[in-house]
Coordinates of C-alpha atoms and ligand atoms in Angstrom, one line a residue:
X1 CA 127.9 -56.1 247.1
X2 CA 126.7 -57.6 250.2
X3 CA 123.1 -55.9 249.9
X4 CA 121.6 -59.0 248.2
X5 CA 123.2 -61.5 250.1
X6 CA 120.5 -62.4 252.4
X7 CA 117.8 -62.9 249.3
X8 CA 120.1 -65.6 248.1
X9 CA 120.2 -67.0 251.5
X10 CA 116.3 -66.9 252.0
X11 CA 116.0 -68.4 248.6
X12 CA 117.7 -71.5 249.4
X13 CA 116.2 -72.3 252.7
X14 CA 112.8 -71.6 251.5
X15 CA 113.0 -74.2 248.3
X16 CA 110.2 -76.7 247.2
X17 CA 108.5 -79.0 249.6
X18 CA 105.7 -77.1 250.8
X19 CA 103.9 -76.3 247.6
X20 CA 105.4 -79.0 245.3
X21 CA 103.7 -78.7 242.1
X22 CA 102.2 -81.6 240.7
X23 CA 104.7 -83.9 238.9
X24 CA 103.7 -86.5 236.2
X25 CA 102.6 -90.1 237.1
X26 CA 103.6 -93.2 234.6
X27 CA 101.1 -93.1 232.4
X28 CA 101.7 -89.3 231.3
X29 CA 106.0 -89.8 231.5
X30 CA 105.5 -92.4 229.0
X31 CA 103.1 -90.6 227.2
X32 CA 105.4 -87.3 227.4
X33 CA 108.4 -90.0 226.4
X34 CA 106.7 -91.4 223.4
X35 CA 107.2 -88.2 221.2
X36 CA 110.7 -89.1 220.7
X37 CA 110.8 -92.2 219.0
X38 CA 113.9 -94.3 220.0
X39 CA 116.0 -94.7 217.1
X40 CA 119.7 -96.6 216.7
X41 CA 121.8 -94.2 214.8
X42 CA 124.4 -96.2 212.6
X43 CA 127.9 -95.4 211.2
X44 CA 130.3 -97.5 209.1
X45 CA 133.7 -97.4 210.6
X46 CA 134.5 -99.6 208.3
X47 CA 136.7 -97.2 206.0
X48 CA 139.2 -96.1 209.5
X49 CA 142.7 -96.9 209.7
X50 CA 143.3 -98.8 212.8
X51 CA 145.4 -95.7 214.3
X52 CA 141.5 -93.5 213.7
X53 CA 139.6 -97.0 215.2
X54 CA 141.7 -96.4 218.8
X55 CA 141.2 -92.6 218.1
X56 CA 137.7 -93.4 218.1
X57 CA 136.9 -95.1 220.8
X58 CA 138.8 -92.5 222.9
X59 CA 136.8 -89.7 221.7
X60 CA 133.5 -91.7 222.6
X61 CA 134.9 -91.8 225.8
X62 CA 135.5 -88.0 226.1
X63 CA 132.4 -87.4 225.0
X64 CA 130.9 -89.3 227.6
X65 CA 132.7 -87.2 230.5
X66 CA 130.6 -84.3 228.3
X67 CA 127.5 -85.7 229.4
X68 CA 128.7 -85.3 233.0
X69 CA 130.3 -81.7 232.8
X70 CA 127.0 -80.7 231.2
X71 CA 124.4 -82.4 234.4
X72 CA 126.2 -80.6 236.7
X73 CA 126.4 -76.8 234.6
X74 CA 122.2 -77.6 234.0
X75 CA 121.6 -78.3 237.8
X76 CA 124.0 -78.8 240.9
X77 CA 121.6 -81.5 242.3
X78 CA 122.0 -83.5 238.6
X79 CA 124.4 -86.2 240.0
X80 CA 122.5 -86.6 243.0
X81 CA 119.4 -87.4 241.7
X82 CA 120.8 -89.0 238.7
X83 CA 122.5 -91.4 241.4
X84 CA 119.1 -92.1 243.2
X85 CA 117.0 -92.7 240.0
X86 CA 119.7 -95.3 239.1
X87 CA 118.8 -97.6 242.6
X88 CA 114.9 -97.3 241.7
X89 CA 114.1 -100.3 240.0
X90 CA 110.5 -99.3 240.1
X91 CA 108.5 -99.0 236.6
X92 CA 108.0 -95.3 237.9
X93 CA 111.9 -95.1 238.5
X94 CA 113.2 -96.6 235.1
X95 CA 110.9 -94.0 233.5
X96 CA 112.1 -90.8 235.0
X97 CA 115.2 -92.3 234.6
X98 CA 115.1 -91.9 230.9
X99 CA 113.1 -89.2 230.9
X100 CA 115.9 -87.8 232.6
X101 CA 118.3 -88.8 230.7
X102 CA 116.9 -87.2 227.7
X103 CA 116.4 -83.7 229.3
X104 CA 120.2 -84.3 231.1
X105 CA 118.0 -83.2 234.3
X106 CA 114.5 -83.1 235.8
X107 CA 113.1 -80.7 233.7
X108 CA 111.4 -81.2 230.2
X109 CA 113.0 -79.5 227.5
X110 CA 110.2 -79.1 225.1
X111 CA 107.7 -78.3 227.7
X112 CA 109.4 -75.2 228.7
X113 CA 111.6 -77.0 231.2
X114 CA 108.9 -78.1 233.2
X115 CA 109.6 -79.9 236.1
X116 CA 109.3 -84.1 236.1
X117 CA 110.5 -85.1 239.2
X118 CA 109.7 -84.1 242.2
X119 CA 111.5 -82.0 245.2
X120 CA 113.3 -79.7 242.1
X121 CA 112.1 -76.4 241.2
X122 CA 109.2 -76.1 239.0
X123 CA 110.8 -75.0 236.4
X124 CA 114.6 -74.6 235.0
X125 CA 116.3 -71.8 236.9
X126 CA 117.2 -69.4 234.2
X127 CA 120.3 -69.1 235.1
X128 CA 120.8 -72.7 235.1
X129 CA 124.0 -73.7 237.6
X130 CA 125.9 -70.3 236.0
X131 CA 125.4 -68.0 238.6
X132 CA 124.4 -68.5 242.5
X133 CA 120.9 -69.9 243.4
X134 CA 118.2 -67.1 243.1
X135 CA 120.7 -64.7 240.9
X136 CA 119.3 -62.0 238.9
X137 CA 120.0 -59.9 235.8
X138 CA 119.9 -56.8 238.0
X139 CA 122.6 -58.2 240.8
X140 CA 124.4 -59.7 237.6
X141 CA 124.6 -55.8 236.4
X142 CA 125.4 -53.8 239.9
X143 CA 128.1 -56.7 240.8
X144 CA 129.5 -56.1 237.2
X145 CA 129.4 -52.3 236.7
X146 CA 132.4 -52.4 239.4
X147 CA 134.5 -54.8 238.3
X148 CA 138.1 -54.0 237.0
X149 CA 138.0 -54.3 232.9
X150 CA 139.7 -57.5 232.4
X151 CA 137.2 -59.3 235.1
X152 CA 134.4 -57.8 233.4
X153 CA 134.9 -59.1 230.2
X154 CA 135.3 -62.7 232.2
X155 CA 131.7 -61.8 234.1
X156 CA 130.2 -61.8 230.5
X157 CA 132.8 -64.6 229.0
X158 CA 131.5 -67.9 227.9
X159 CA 133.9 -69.8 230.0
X160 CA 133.7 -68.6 233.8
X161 CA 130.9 -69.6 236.3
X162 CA 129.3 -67.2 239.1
X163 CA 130.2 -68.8 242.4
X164 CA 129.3 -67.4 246.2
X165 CA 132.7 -67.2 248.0
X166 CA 133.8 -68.5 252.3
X167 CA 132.9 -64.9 252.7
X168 CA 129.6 -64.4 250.6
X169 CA 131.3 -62.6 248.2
X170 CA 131.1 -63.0 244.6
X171 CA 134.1 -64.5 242.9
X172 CA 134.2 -65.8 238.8
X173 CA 135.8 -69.2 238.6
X174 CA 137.1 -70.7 235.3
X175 CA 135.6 -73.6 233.9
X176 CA 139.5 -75.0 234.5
X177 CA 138.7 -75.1 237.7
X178 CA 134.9 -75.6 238.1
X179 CA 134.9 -79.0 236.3
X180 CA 138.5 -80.0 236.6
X181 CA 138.5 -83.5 237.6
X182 CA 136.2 -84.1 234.2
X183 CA 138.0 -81.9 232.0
X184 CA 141.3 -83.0 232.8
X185 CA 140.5 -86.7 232.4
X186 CA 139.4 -85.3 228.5
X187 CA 142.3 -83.4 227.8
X188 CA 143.9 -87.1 228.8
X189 CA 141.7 -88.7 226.1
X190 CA 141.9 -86.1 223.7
X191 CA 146.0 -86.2 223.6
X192 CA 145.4 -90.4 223.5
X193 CA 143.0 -89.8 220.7
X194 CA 145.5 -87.6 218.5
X195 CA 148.7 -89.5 219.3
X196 CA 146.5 -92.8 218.0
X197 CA 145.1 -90.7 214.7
X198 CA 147.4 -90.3 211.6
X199 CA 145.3 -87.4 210.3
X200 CA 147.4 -84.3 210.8
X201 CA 144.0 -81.6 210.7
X202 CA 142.5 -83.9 213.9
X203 CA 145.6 -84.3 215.6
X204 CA 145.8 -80.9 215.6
X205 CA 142.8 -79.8 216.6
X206 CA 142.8 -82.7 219.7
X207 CA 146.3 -81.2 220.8
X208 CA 145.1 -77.7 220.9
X209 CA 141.9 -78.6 222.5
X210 CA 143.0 -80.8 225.3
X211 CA 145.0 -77.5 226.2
X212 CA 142.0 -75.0 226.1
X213 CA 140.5 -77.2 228.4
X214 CA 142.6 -76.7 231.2
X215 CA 143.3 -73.0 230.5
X216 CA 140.3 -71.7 229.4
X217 CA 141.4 -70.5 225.6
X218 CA 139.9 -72.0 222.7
X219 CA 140.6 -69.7 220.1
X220 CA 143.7 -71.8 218.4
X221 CA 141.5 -75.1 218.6
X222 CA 138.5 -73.6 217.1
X223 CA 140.7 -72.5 214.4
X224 CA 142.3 -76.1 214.5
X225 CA 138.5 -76.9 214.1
X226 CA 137.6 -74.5 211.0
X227 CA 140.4 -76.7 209.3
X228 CA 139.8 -80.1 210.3
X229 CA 139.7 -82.3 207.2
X230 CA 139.2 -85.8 208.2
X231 CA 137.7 -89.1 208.4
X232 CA 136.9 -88.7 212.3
X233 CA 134.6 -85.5 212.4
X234 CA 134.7 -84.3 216.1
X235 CA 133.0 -81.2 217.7
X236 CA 133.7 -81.5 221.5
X237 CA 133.3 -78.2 224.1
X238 CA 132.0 -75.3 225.3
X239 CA 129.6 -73.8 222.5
X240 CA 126.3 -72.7 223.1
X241 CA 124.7 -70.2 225.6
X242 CA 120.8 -71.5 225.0
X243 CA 120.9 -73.1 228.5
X244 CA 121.8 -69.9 230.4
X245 CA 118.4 -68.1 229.6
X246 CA 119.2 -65.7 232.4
X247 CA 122.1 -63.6 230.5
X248 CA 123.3 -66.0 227.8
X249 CA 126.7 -65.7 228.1
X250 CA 127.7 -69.1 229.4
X251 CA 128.5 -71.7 227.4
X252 CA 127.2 -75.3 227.7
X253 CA 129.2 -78.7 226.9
X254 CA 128.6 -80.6 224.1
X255 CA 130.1 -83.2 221.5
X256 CA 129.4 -84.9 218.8
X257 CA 131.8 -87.6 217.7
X258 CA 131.4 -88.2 213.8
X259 CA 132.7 -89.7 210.7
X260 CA 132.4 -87.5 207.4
X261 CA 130.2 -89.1 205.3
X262 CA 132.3 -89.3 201.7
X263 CA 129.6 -89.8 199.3
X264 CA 127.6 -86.8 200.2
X265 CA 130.7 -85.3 200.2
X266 CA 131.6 -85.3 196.5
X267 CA 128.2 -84.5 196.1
X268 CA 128.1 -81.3 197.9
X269 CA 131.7 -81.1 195.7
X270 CA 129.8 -81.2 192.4
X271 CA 126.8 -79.3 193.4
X272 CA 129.7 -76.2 194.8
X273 CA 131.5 -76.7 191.4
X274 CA 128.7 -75.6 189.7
X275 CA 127.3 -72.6 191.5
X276 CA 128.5 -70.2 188.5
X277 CA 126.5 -72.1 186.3
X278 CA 123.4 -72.3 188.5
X279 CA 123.5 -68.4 189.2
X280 CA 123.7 -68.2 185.4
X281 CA 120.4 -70.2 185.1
X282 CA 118.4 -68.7 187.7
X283 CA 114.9 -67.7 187.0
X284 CA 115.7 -64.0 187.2
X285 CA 116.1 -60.9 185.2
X286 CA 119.8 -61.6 184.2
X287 CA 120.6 -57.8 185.2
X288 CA 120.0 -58.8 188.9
X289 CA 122.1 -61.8 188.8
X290 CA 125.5 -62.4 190.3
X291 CA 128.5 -62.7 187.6
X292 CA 131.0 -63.7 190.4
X293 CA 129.2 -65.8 193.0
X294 CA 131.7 -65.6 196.2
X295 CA 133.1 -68.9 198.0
X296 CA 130.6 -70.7 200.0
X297 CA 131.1 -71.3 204.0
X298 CA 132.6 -74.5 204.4
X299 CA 130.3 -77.2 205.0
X300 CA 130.9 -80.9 205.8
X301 CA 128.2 -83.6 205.8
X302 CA 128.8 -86.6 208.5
X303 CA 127.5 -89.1 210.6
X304 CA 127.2 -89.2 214.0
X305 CA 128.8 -92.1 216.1
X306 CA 128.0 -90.3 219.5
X307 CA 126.5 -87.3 221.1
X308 CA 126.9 -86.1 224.5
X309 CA 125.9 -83.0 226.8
X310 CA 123.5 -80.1 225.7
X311 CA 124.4 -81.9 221.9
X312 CA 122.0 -84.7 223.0
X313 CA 119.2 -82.9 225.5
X314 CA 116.0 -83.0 224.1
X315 CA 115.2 -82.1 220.2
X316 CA 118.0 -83.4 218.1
X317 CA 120.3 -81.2 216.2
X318 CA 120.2 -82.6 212.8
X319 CA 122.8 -79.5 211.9
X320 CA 124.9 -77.1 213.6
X321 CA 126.7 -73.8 212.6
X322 CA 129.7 -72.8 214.7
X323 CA 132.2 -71.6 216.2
X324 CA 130.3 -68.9 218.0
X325 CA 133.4 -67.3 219.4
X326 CA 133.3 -63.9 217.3
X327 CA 137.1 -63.3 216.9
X328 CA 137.5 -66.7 214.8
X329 CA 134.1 -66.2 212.5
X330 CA 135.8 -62.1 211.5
X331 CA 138.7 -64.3 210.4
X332 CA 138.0 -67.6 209.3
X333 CA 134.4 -67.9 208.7
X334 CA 132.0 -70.4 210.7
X335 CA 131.1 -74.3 209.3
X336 CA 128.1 -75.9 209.1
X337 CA 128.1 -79.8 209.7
X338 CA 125.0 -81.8 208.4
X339 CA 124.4 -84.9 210.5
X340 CA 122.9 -87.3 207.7
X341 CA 122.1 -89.9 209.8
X342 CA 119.9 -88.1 212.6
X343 CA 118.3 -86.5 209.7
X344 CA 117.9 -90.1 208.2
X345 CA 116.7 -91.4 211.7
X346 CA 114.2 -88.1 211.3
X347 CA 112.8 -89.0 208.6
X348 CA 112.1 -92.4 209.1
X349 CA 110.3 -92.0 212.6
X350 CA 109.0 -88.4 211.7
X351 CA 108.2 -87.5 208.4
X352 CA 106.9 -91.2 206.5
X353 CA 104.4 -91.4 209.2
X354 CA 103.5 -87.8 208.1
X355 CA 103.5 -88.4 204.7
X356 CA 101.3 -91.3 204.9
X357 CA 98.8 -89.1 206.2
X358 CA 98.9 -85.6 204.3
X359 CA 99.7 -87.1 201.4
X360 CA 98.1 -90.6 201.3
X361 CA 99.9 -94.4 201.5
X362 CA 100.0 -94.7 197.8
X363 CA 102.0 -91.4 197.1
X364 CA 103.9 -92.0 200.2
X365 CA 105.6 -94.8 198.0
X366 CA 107.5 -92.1 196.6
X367 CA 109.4 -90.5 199.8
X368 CA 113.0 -91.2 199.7
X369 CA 115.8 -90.0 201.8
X370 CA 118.2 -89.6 199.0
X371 CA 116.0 -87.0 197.8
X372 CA 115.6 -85.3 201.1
X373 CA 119.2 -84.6 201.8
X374 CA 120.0 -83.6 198.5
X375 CA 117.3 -81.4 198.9
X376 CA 118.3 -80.0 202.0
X377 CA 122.4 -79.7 200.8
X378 CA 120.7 -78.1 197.7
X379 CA 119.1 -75.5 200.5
X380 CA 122.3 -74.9 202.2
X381 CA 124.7 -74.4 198.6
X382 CA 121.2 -71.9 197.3
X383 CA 121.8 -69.6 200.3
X384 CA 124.6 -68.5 198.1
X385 CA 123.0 -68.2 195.1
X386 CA 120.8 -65.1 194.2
X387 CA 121.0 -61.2 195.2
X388 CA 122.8 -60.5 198.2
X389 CA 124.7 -57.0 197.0
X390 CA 121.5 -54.6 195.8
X391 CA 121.1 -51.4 194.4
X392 CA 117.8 -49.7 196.0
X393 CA 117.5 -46.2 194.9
X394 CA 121.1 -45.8 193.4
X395 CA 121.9 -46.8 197.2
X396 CA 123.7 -49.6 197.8
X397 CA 122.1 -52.3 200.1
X398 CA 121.4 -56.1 200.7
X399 CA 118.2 -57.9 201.0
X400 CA 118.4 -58.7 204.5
X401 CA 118.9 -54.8 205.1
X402 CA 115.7 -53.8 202.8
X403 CA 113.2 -56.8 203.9
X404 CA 114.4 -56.0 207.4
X405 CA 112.1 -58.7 210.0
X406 CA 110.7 -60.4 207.0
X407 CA 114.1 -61.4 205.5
X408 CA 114.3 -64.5 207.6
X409 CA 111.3 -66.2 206.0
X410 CA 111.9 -65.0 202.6
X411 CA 115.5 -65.8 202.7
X412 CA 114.5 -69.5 203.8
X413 CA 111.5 -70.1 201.5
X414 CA 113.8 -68.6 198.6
X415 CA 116.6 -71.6 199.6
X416 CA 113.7 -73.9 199.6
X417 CA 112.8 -73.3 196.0
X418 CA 115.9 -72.3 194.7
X419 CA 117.3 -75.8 195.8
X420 CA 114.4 -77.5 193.5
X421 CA 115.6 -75.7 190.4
X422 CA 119.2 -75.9 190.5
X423 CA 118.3 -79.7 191.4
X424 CA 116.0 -79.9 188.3
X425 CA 118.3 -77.8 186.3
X426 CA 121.2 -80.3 186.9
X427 CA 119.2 -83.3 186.6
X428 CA 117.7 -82.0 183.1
X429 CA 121.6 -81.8 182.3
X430 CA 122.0 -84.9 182.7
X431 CA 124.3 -85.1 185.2
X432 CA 125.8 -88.8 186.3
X433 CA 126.4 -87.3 190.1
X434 CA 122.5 -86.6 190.0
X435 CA 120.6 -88.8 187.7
X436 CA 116.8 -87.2 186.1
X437 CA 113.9 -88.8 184.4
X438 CA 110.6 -89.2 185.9
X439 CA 111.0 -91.3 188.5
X440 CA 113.5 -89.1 190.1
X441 CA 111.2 -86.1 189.2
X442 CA 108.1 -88.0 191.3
X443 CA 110.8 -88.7 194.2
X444 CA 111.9 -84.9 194.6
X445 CA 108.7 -83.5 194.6
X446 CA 106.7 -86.3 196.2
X447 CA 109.1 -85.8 199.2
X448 CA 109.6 -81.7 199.3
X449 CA 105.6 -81.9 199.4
X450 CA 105.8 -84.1 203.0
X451 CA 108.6 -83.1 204.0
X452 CA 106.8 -79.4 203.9
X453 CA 104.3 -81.0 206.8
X454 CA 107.0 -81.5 209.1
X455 CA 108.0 -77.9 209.2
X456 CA 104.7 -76.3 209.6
X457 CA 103.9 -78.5 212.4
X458 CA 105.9 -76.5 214.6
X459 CA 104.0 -73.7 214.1
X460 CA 104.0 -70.9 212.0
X461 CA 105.7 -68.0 214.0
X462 CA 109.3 -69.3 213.2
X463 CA 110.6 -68.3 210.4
X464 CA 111.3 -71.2 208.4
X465 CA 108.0 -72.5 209.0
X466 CA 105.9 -69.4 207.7
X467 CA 108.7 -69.3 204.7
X468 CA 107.2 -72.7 204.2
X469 CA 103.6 -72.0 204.3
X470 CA 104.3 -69.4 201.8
X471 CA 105.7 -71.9 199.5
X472 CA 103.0 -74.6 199.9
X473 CA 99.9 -72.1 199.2
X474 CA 101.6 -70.5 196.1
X475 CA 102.6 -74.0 194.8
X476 CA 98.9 -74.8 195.2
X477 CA 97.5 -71.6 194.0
X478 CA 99.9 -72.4 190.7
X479 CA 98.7 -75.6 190.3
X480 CA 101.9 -77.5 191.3
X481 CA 100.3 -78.8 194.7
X482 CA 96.7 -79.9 194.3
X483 CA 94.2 -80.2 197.3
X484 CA 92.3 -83.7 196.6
X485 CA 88.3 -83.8 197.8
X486 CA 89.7 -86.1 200.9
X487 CA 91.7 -83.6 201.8
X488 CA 95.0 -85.1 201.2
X489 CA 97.7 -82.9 199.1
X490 CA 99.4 -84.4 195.7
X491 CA 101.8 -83.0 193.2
X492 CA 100.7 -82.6 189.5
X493 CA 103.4 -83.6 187.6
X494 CA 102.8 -81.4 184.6
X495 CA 102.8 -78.4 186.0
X496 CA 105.0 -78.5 189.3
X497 CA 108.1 -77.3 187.4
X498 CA 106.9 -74.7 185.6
X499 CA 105.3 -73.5 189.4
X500 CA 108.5 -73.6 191.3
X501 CA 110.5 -71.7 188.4
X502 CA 107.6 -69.1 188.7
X503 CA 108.0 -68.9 192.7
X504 CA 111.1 -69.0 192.5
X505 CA 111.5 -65.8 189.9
X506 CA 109.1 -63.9 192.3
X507 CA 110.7 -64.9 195.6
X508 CA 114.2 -64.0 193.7
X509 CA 113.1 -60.3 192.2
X510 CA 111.4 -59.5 196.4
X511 CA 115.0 -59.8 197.3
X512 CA 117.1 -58.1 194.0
X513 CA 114.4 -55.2 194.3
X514 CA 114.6 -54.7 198.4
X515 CA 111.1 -55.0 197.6
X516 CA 109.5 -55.1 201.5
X517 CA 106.3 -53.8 200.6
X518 CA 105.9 -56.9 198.3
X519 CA 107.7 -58.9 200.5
X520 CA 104.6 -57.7 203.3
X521 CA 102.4 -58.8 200.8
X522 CA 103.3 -62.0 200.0
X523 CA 103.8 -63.2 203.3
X524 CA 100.7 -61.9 204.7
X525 CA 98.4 -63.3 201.9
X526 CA 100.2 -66.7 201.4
X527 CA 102.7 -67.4 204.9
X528 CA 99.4 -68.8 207.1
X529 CA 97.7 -72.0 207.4
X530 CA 94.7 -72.0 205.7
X531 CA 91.8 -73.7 206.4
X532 CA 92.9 -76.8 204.6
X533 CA 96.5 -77.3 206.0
X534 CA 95.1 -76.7 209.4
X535 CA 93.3 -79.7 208.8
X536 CA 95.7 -81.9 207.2
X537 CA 98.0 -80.5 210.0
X538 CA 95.0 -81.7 213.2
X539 CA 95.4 -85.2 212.3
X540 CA 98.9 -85.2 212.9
X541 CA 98.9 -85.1 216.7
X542 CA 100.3 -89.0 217.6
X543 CA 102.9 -88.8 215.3
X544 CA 106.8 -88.0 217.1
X545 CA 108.2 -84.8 216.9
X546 CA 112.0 -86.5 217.2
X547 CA 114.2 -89.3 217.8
X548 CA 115.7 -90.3 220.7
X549 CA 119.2 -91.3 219.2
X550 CA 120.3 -95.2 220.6
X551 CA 123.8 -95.1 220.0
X552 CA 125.2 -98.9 218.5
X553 CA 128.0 -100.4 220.8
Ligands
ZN601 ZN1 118.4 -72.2 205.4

């Protein structure tokens, strides 16, 4: 155990200084800061009972002691520096001061973690502040491999830190006790919060976290959480590993302080209600469609009032799926939570400024948000539509089994379009919860078109994004999408439906056939850019990739 002590020690003394890389100067931090566009995010808190107002106002507090818990697991130096680049009043100073505040540190989060400021490492340790300075996956291993069971299971728990011991030694300390001043001052707020709420789901869920917090267990509070059924929508703890790229077992802090959204709400409602009847109408070979479509993950659509820790570093979440903690997903399932406003705030800052371009000014006319979320609930409620039990060979299987790596992209482009025709199908119905006619037609299409842009600008090797480039080349090849001489894209209203019905029946039999051959095929002929989108896609290089949320008083 002691054999790599004196590497950790060398690594510390030797740090930065000598050859400091180069940092940014103002011109390229505000340059690097302008891809976030800076965005107020709004709420109405109108509907609260004054017991959920006080509630409120606790949990933004909490949330706030997040944003602390989460600088110091990202870097130990984080409330240092934070505390110098708060007494530079310089232009230089304010600016790494936001900058800063975005990343929750001195690295760059969409730049790889590259450093901003200088005297810090050049680039995010890996292990973040998990483990001791200089700590590798190999000591990680040997230190492990002989520890007792129970304090193995710990080494490789979401909730302990790595600390160096008086004596050198090793020693796994409790989140309890790594970060208690902050997290008992939030199990204080939490219990405030749930004696001030009348809403028995979030009172539970606050009494049972402000408990795990101080003793490390969160399985009764994340079950609290699967249930929680109320006006105030709160996520607050330790959830995701992202930030510990050296092992990803440790979890960072986050929150995200919400109020459910309640129109969107019976929408999602109606749109669950009829899953039967959408499955019945898919554009499929009625022998591969599902006569008993299961229950659907729960699923909640809100808007956020706060966001603090890793749940407001960098790229915004506009959506989140958790628990992560395995034991509650085997029993009660995971949630997904829409955030409609950051993905209004999105939309606004990210994708008009888009459409404008790819699509032209006049046609741009047509965007609406409305369309876009219903669209992308529409997505989320289609991911339980079509095959998921399949016969291949009198064998039975699943699509994600047969399609294997190429699942991902089919599975999301099949969402995609399956969305547009239960949409279509529901608005042809005649439905009051989702009025049709042309207008509404131009709206939905107009918008999926745009909104198509803004995923394959991130690049084609993720999955979503090459499920999308798919879609956008068939639609064109089918006529649905046309190409115009200037090298903008429209929709041709007479024949888009008939097109996404079409892709959609293909996309649908790939997966009720285990088909991966085709699968191969139709990805590698249609998921790329061609030379056309590339194009459309150059001219898109000032526009911001994200928000940067500004949170009302
Ligand atoms: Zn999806």
């Amino acid at each position: 155990m002691r054999r790599f002590l004196l590497p950790l020690l060398l690594a510390a003394v030797s740090a930065p200084a000598a050859d400091a890389p180069r940092v940014p100067d103002l011109a390229q931090l505000q340059k690097m800061t302008a891809r976030f566009a800076p965005t107020e995010l709004r709420a109405s808190t109108e509907h609260l009972s004054a017991g959920d107002r006080r509630a409120l106002a606790k949990l933004i507090e909490a949330a706030k002691v997040v944003d602390d818990v989460f600088l110091k697991q990202l870097y130990a130096k984080n409330p240092g520096l934070l505390a110098e680049l708060r007494k530079d009043t310089t232009p230089l100073g304010k600016a790494r001061l936001r900058y800063f505040w975005m990343n929750k540190g001195p690295w760059s989060s969409i730049d790889d973690y590259a450093a901003f400021l200088p005297g810090v490492p050049a680039r995010k340790p890996l292990g973040a502040n998990y483990y001791p300075e200089g700590f590798t996956k190999e000591q990680f291993e040997s230190w492990k491999a002989k520890l007792p069971e129970p304090q193995k299971k710990k080494a490789e728990g979401f909730f302990w830190v790595v600390r160096l011991g008086k004596q050198r030694d090793l020693r796994l300390v409790p989140y309890s006790q790594e970060y208690r001043a902050e997290l008992t001052r939030m199990s204080a707020l939490l219990k405030e919060a749930a004696a001030a709420t009348d809403n028995a789901t979030l009172k539970r869920f606050l009494v049972t976290r402000a408990q795990a917090f101080l003793a490390d267990d969160y399985y009764e509070s994340d079950v609290a959480w699967m249930d929680l059924d109320a006006p105030i929508d709160v996520t607050i703890g330790p959830y995701e590993t992202y930030s510990d790229e050296l092992l990803g077992y440790k979890a960072a802090f986050e929150a995200y302080v919400c109020l459910r959204d309640d129109a969107e709400t019976k929408k999602l409602a109606f749109l669950t209600s009829r899953m039967q009847e959408l499955e019945d109408n898919l554009p499929l070979d009625p022998k591969y469609r599902n006569p008993k479509v299961g229950a659907l993950a729960p699923l909640r659509v809100v808007n956020e009032v706060y966001s603090g820790g890793e749940g407001n570093q960098g790229v915004q979440s506009a959506a989140f799926n958790l628990p992560n903690d395995e034991r509650v997903v085997r029993e009660k399932g995971s949630k997904r939570v829409m955030l409609k406003n950051v993905q209004r705030a999105k939309f606004e800052k990210t994708l008009v400024p888009i459409a404008e371009r790819v699509i032209g000014k006049e046609a741009a006319r047509d965007l609406s948000f409305d369309s876009f979320f219903t669209h992308i609930v529409a997505h989320e409620v289609t991911h339980g539509l079509g095959p998921h039990a399949i016969t291949v060979g009198g064998v039975e299987s699943s699509p994600r089994k047969e399609l294997k790596e190429l699942y991902g992209a089919l599975e999301e482009a099949k969402a995609d379009v399956t969305g547009l025709v239960a949409l279509q199908y529901l608005m042809d119905k005649g439905a009051p919860e989702l009025p049709g006619g042309a207008e509404a037609e131009r709206r939905l299409y107009t918008t999926f078109l745009a909104s198509s842009f803004r995923t394959l600008r991130f690049g084609i090797h993720e999955a979503h994004a090459r499920g999308m480039a798919m879609q956008v080349n068939a639609l064109v090849d089918k006529g649905g999408f046309v190409v115009r001489p200037d090298g903008t894209y429209g929709v041709d209203f007479a024949k888009i439906k008939d097109a996404v019905r079409e892709l959609d029946r293909e996309l649908l039999t790939l997966e009720a056939t285990g088909d991966y051959a085709g699968a191969k095929k139709k990805l590698e002929e249609l998921g790329k850019l061609r030379p056309e989108l590339e194009k459309a896609l150059a001219g898109l290089g000032d526009v911001p990739i994200d928000i940067e949320p500004v949170f009302g008083k």
